[in-house]
Short mmCIF file of C-alpha atoms and ligand atoms in Angstrom, two decimals:
data_model
loop_
_atom_site.label_atom_id
_atom_site.label_comp_id
_atom_site.label_asym_id
_atom_site.label_seq_id
_atom_site.Cartn_x
_atom_site.Cartn_y
_atom_site.Cartn_z
CA UNK A 613 42.69 21.11 -16.14
CA UNK A 614 40.01 18.80 -14.66
CA UNK A 615 38.18 18.90 -18.03
CA UNK A 616 41.41 17.90 -19.82
CA UNK A 617 42.05 14.96 -17.46
CA UNK A 618 38.42 13.83 -17.92
CA UNK A 619 38.86 14.03 -21.71
CA UNK A 620 42.07 11.95 -21.58
CA UNK A 621 40.41 9.39 -19.29
CA UNK A 622 37.42 9.37 -21.67
CA UNK A 623 34.88 10.31 -19.01
CA UNK A 624 33.52 13.36 -20.88
CA UNK A 625 31.70 16.22 -19.16
CA UNK A 626 29.78 15.32 -16.02
CA UNK A 627 25.99 15.43 -16.37
CA UNK A 628 24.40 18.70 -15.12
CA UNK A 629 22.62 16.88 -12.26
CA UNK A 630 25.94 15.34 -11.14
CA UNK A 631 27.50 18.82 -11.17
CA UNK A 632 24.62 20.03 -9.01
CA UNK A 633 25.36 17.22 -6.54
CA UNK A 634 22.27 15.16 -7.40
CA UNK A 635 22.46 11.45 -8.03
CA UNK A 636 18.95 10.78 -9.32
CA UNK A 637 15.35 11.03 -8.11
CA UNK A 638 15.25 11.65 -4.37
CA UNK A 639 13.82 8.72 -2.45
CA UNK A 640 11.99 9.60 0.73
CA UNK A 641 13.21 7.66 3.74
CA UNK A 642 10.96 5.30 5.62
CA UNK A 643 9.73 6.28 9.07
CA UNK A 644 10.11 3.71 11.84
CA UNK A 645 7.12 1.44 12.48
CA UNK A 646 5.79 1.42 16.07
CA UNK A 647 6.81 -2.22 16.28
CA UNK A 648 8.54 -4.68 13.98
CA UNK A 649 9.32 -8.35 14.61
CA UNK A 650 12.56 -10.17 14.05
CA UNK A 651 13.51 -11.03 10.48
CA UNK A 652 11.32 -8.34 8.87
CA UNK A 653 12.71 -6.03 6.23
CA UNK A 654 11.38 -2.72 4.89
CA UNK A 655 12.60 -1.96 1.39
CA UNK A 656 9.60 0.30 0.77
CA UNK A 657 8.31 2.96 3.10
CA UNK A 658 6.32 3.61 6.26
CA UNK A 659 4.71 7.05 6.42
CA UNK A 660 2.40 8.80 8.87
CA UNK A 661 0.51 11.73 7.35
CA UNK A 662 -0.42 12.92 10.87
CA UNK A 663 1.15 12.18 14.27
CA UNK A 664 -0.74 9.43 16.08
CA UNK A 665 -0.98 6.93 13.21
CA UNK A 666 0.08 3.44 14.28
CA UNK A 667 2.02 0.91 12.18
CA UNK A 668 2.90 -2.50 13.62
CA UNK A 669 4.68 -5.17 11.60
CA UNK A 670 5.19 -8.77 12.70
CA UNK A 671 8.03 -11.24 12.11
CA UNK A 672 9.65 -12.30 8.81
CA UNK A 673 7.83 -9.78 6.61
CA UNK A 674 9.11 -8.13 3.45
CA UNK A 675 7.66 -4.68 2.82
CA UNK A 676 8.50 -3.35 -0.64
CA UNK A 677 5.51 -1.01 -0.95
CA UNK A 678 4.07 1.90 1.02
CA UNK A 679 2.47 1.51 4.47
CA UNK A 680 0.73 4.81 5.17
CA UNK A 681 -1.57 6.14 7.87
CA UNK A 682 -3.64 9.04 6.53
CA UNK A 683 -5.09 10.36 9.82
CA UNK A 684 -4.19 10.43 13.50
CA UNK A 685 -6.65 7.49 13.92
CA UNK A 686 -5.12 5.41 11.11
CA UNK A 687 -3.91 2.00 12.22
CA UNK A 688 -2.12 -0.70 10.22
CA UNK A 689 -1.41 -4.08 11.82
CA UNK A 690 0.60 -6.57 9.78
CA UNK A 691 1.07 -10.15 10.99
CA UNK A 692 3.99 -12.53 10.45
CA UNK A 693 5.43 -13.70 7.13
CA UNK A 694 3.57 -11.07 5.10
CA UNK A 695 4.75 -9.76 1.72
CA UNK A 696 3.79 -6.32 0.37
CA UNK A 697 5.00 -5.93 -3.21
CA UNK A 698 6.57 -2.94 -4.91
CA UNK A 699 4.20 -0.17 -5.98
CA UNK A 700 1.54 -1.49 -3.59
CA UNK A 701 0.08 0.62 -0.83
CA UNK A 702 -1.84 0.16 2.40
CA UNK A 703 -3.60 3.43 3.14
CA UNK A 704 -5.38 3.79 6.48
CA UNK A 705 -7.60 6.47 7.98
CA UNK A 706 -9.23 3.88 10.29
CA UNK A 707 -7.92 0.30 10.49
CA UNK A 708 -6.27 -2.21 8.16
CA UNK A 709 -5.38 -5.64 9.56
CA UNK A 710 -3.30 -8.08 7.54
CA UNK A 711 -3.09 -11.57 9.03
CA UNK A 712 -0.16 -14.01 8.88
CA UNK A 713 1.13 -15.46 5.58
CA UNK A 714 -0.65 -12.94 3.34
CA UNK A 715 0.87 -12.30 -0.09
CA UNK A 716 0.13 -8.91 -1.59
CA UNK A 717 1.51 -8.66 -5.08
CA UNK A 718 2.79 -5.54 -6.84
CA UNK A 719 0.66 -2.42 -7.59
CA UNK A 720 -2.09 -3.47 -5.21
CA UNK A 721 -4.07 -0.82 -3.32
CA UNK A 722 -5.76 -1.51 0.01
CA UNK A 723 -7.69 1.43 1.47
CA UNK A 724 -10.07 1.71 4.40
CA UNK A 725 -11.71 5.01 3.43
CA UNK A 726 -12.98 6.85 0.38
CA UNK A 727 -10.46 9.69 1.08
CA UNK A 728 -13.05 12.28 -0.06
CA UNK A 729 -16.71 12.98 0.54
CA UNK A 730 -19.19 12.00 -2.17
CA UNK A 731 -20.60 15.55 -1.71
CA UNK A 732 -19.01 18.01 -4.11
CA UNK A 733 -19.62 20.98 -1.76
CA UNK A 734 -17.49 19.25 0.91
CA UNK A 735 -14.92 17.60 -1.40
CA UNK A 736 -13.97 20.81 -3.16
CA UNK A 737 -12.28 22.10 0.02
CA UNK A 738 -9.98 19.05 0.33
CA UNK A 739 -7.19 20.29 -1.91
CA UNK A 740 -6.87 23.64 -0.10
CA UNK A 741 -6.83 21.83 3.27
CA UNK A 742 -4.00 19.60 2.11
CA UNK A 743 -2.03 22.45 0.58
CA UNK A 744 -2.04 24.57 3.74
CA UNK A 745 -1.68 21.44 5.89
CA UNK A 746 -4.75 22.32 7.98
CA UNK A 747 -5.86 18.70 7.73
CA UNK A 748 -8.77 16.79 6.32
CA UNK A 749 -12.08 16.51 8.17
CA UNK A 750 -12.35 12.72 8.23
CA UNK A 751 -15.88 12.88 9.67
CA UNK A 752 -17.04 13.82 6.15
CA UNK A 753 -15.45 10.70 4.63
CA UNK A 754 -16.86 7.16 4.57
CA UNK A 755 -14.53 4.57 6.07
CA UNK A 756 -14.62 0.97 7.28
CA UNK A 757 -12.09 -1.47 8.68
CA UNK A 758 -10.36 -3.78 6.17
CA UNK A 759 -9.22 -7.26 7.19
CA UNK A 760 -7.16 -9.54 4.97
CA UNK A 761 -7.41 -13.08 6.35
CA UNK A 762 -4.60 -15.50 7.03
CA UNK A 763 -2.90 -16.90 3.95
CA UNK A 764 -4.87 -14.77 1.47
CA UNK A 765 -3.26 -13.77 -1.85
CA UNK A 766 -4.05 -10.48 -3.62
CA UNK A 767 -3.08 -10.62 -7.33
CA UNK A 768 -1.19 -7.88 -9.14
CA UNK A 769 -2.97 -4.58 -9.67
CA UNK A 770 -5.96 -5.49 -7.53
CA UNK A 771 -7.76 -3.12 -5.21
CA UNK A 772 -9.53 -3.71 -1.89
CA UNK A 773 -11.94 -0.99 -0.81
CA UNK A 774 -13.21 0.17 2.59
CA UNK A 775 -15.08 -2.17 4.89
CA UNK A 776 -14.05 -5.38 3.13
CA UNK A 777 -13.04 -8.58 4.93
CA UNK A 778 -11.18 -11.14 2.84
CA UNK A 779 -11.47 -14.62 4.29
CA UNK A 780 -8.69 -17.05 5.17
CA UNK A 781 -6.85 -18.47 2.16
CA UNK A 782 -8.93 -16.50 -0.35
CA UNK A 783 -7.44 -15.38 -3.69
CA UNK A 784 -8.15 -12.12 -5.50
CA UNK A 785 -7.41 -12.28 -9.24
CA UNK A 786 -5.10 -9.80 -10.93
CA UNK A 787 -6.70 -6.43 -11.68
CA UNK A 788 -9.81 -7.07 -9.58
CA UNK A 789 -11.69 -4.48 -7.53
CA UNK A 790 -13.04 -5.97 -4.31
CA UNK A 791 -16.04 -4.08 -2.94
CA UNK A 792 -17.65 -6.80 -0.78
CA UNK A 793 -16.49 -9.46 1.69
CA UNK A 794 -14.84 -12.56 0.23
CA UNK A 795 -15.53 -15.91 1.94
CA UNK A 796 -12.59 -18.07 3.07
CA UNK A 797 -10.94 -20.38 0.48
CA UNK A 798 -12.65 -18.70 -2.44
CA UNK A 799 -11.22 -17.20 -5.64
CA UNK A 800 -12.78 -13.94 -6.79
CA UNK A 801 -11.92 -11.87 -9.88
CA UNK A 802 -13.12 -8.99 -12.02
CA UNK A 803 -14.56 -5.53 -11.41
CA UNK A 804 -16.53 -5.71 -9.22
CA UNK A 805 -14.90 -8.93 -8.01
CA UNK A 806 -17.16 -12.00 -8.28
CA UNK A 807 -16.68 -15.56 -7.14
CA UNK A 808 -14.90 -17.79 -9.68
CA UNK A 809 -14.78 -20.92 -7.58
CA UNK A 810 -14.05 -22.39 -4.17
CA UNK A 811 -10.62 -23.83 -3.46
CA UNK A 812 -10.59 -27.59 -2.89
CA UNK A 813 -9.25 -29.33 0.20
CA UNK A 814 -6.07 -30.21 -1.72
CA UNK A 815 -5.47 -26.50 -2.45
CA UNK A 816 -5.55 -25.37 1.17
C1 COA B 2110 -7.16 -15.74 -10.00
C2 COA B 2110 -6.27 -16.74 -10.69
C3 COA B 2110 -5.27 -17.33 -9.69
C4 COA B 2110 -7.26 -17.79 -11.17
O1 COA B 2110 -6.66 -18.97 -11.53
P1 COA B 2110 -7.51 -20.26 -11.99
O2 COA B 2110 -8.22 -20.90 -10.86
O3 COA B 2110 -6.52 -21.10 -12.71
O4 COA B 2110 -8.66 -19.70 -12.91
P2 COA B 2110 -8.85 -19.86 -14.48
O5 COA B 2110 -7.64 -19.35 -15.19
O6 COA B 2110 -9.28 -21.28 -14.75
O7 COA B 2110 -10.06 -18.88 -14.79
C5 COA B 2110 -11.39 -19.17 -14.41
C6 COA B 2110 -12.28 -18.04 -14.95
O8 COA B 2110 -11.97 -16.83 -14.26
C7 COA B 2110 -11.58 -15.79 -15.17
N1 COA B 2110 -10.46 -15.07 -14.56
C8 COA B 2110 -9.32 -15.57 -14.08
N2 COA B 2110 -8.55 -14.59 -13.58
C9 COA B 2110 -9.23 -13.45 -13.77
C10 COA B 2110 -8.95 -12.11 -13.47
N3 COA B 2110 -7.82 -11.77 -12.87
N4 COA B 2110 -9.87 -11.18 -13.77
C11 COA B 2110 -11.02 -11.52 -14.37
N5 COA B 2110 -11.35 -12.79 -14.69
C12 COA B 2110 -10.46 -13.74 -14.38
C13 COA B 2110 -11.13 -16.56 -16.40
O9 COA B 2110 -11.24 -15.76 -17.56
C14 COA B 2110 -12.08 -17.73 -16.41
O10 COA B 2110 -13.34 -17.27 -16.90
P3 COA B 2110 -14.33 -18.26 -17.73
O11 COA B 2110 -14.73 -19.34 -16.78
O12 COA B 2110 -15.46 -17.36 -18.11
O13 COA B 2110 -13.53 -18.77 -18.87
C15 COA B 2110 -5.44 -16.12 -11.84
O14 COA B 2110 -6.24 -15.92 -12.98
C16 COA B 2110 -4.84 -14.75 -11.44
O15 COA B 2110 -5.46 -13.69 -11.55
N6 COA B 2110 -3.59 -14.80 -10.98
C17 COA B 2110 -2.92 -13.60 -10.46
C18 COA B 2110 -1.45 -13.75 -10.66
C19 COA B 2110 -0.72 -12.58 -10.11
O16 COA B 2110 -1.23 -11.49 -9.93
N7 COA B 2110 0.55 -12.80 -9.84
C20 COA B 2110 1.40 -11.72 -9.34
C21 COA B 2110 2.54 -12.26 -8.55
S1 COA B 2110 2.20 -12.34 -6.80
#
């Protein structure tokens, strides 16, 4: 009978996934940050891989990407008026600090560790550790705090690696890989990112 009514109303047969009670790809829900200021909005996701990770978000931010602590020591501090674009991720096993007014475009990756050891004999155990949830031995992995200075702008698809400090007002060109510190009010681009020019007083 239901089929007949559907046919008359022109709705056809429901899709198999609708019959199974599914409405599309499942979206994992965001965890709560440890602190979040007034006017901030999370459209993306906060995730702690291990208990103990700390995520603090300031005022008037828009988080469309992933903010993820990888270890119990991971710490992500985001200032005020910060944008994290869709498909971007902040991944912390140590410390990532994002200062006020930073713009992080879409598909940007900021990481404060290498995630794996450079030694094959150590690295080959990582997958098994993750699968049985016994945890990763972070002492075998290089890491270094990342700081993104006030008012900096990271272009689409760029990457900032462990230990890097990006100076105030600096700009990272689209698709760049930043491996070394960037001075304030400087544009860098390329892989590895190199200085293009300094920003003038009228651009600050
Ligand atoms: C970094 C950027 C702002 C530079 O702007 P600009 O000061 O006008 O620089 P120019 O376009 O004059 O380029 C200067 C030089 O840098 C090179 N360059 C610029 N951007 C580059 C990039 N992303 N990667 C590699 N080289 C780049 C140019 O080819 C040029 O090289 P040349 O001197 O050998 O000819 C711009 O190129 C960019 O990458 N914008 C990102 C935009 C974005 O991601 N938006 C997403 C929305 S938030």
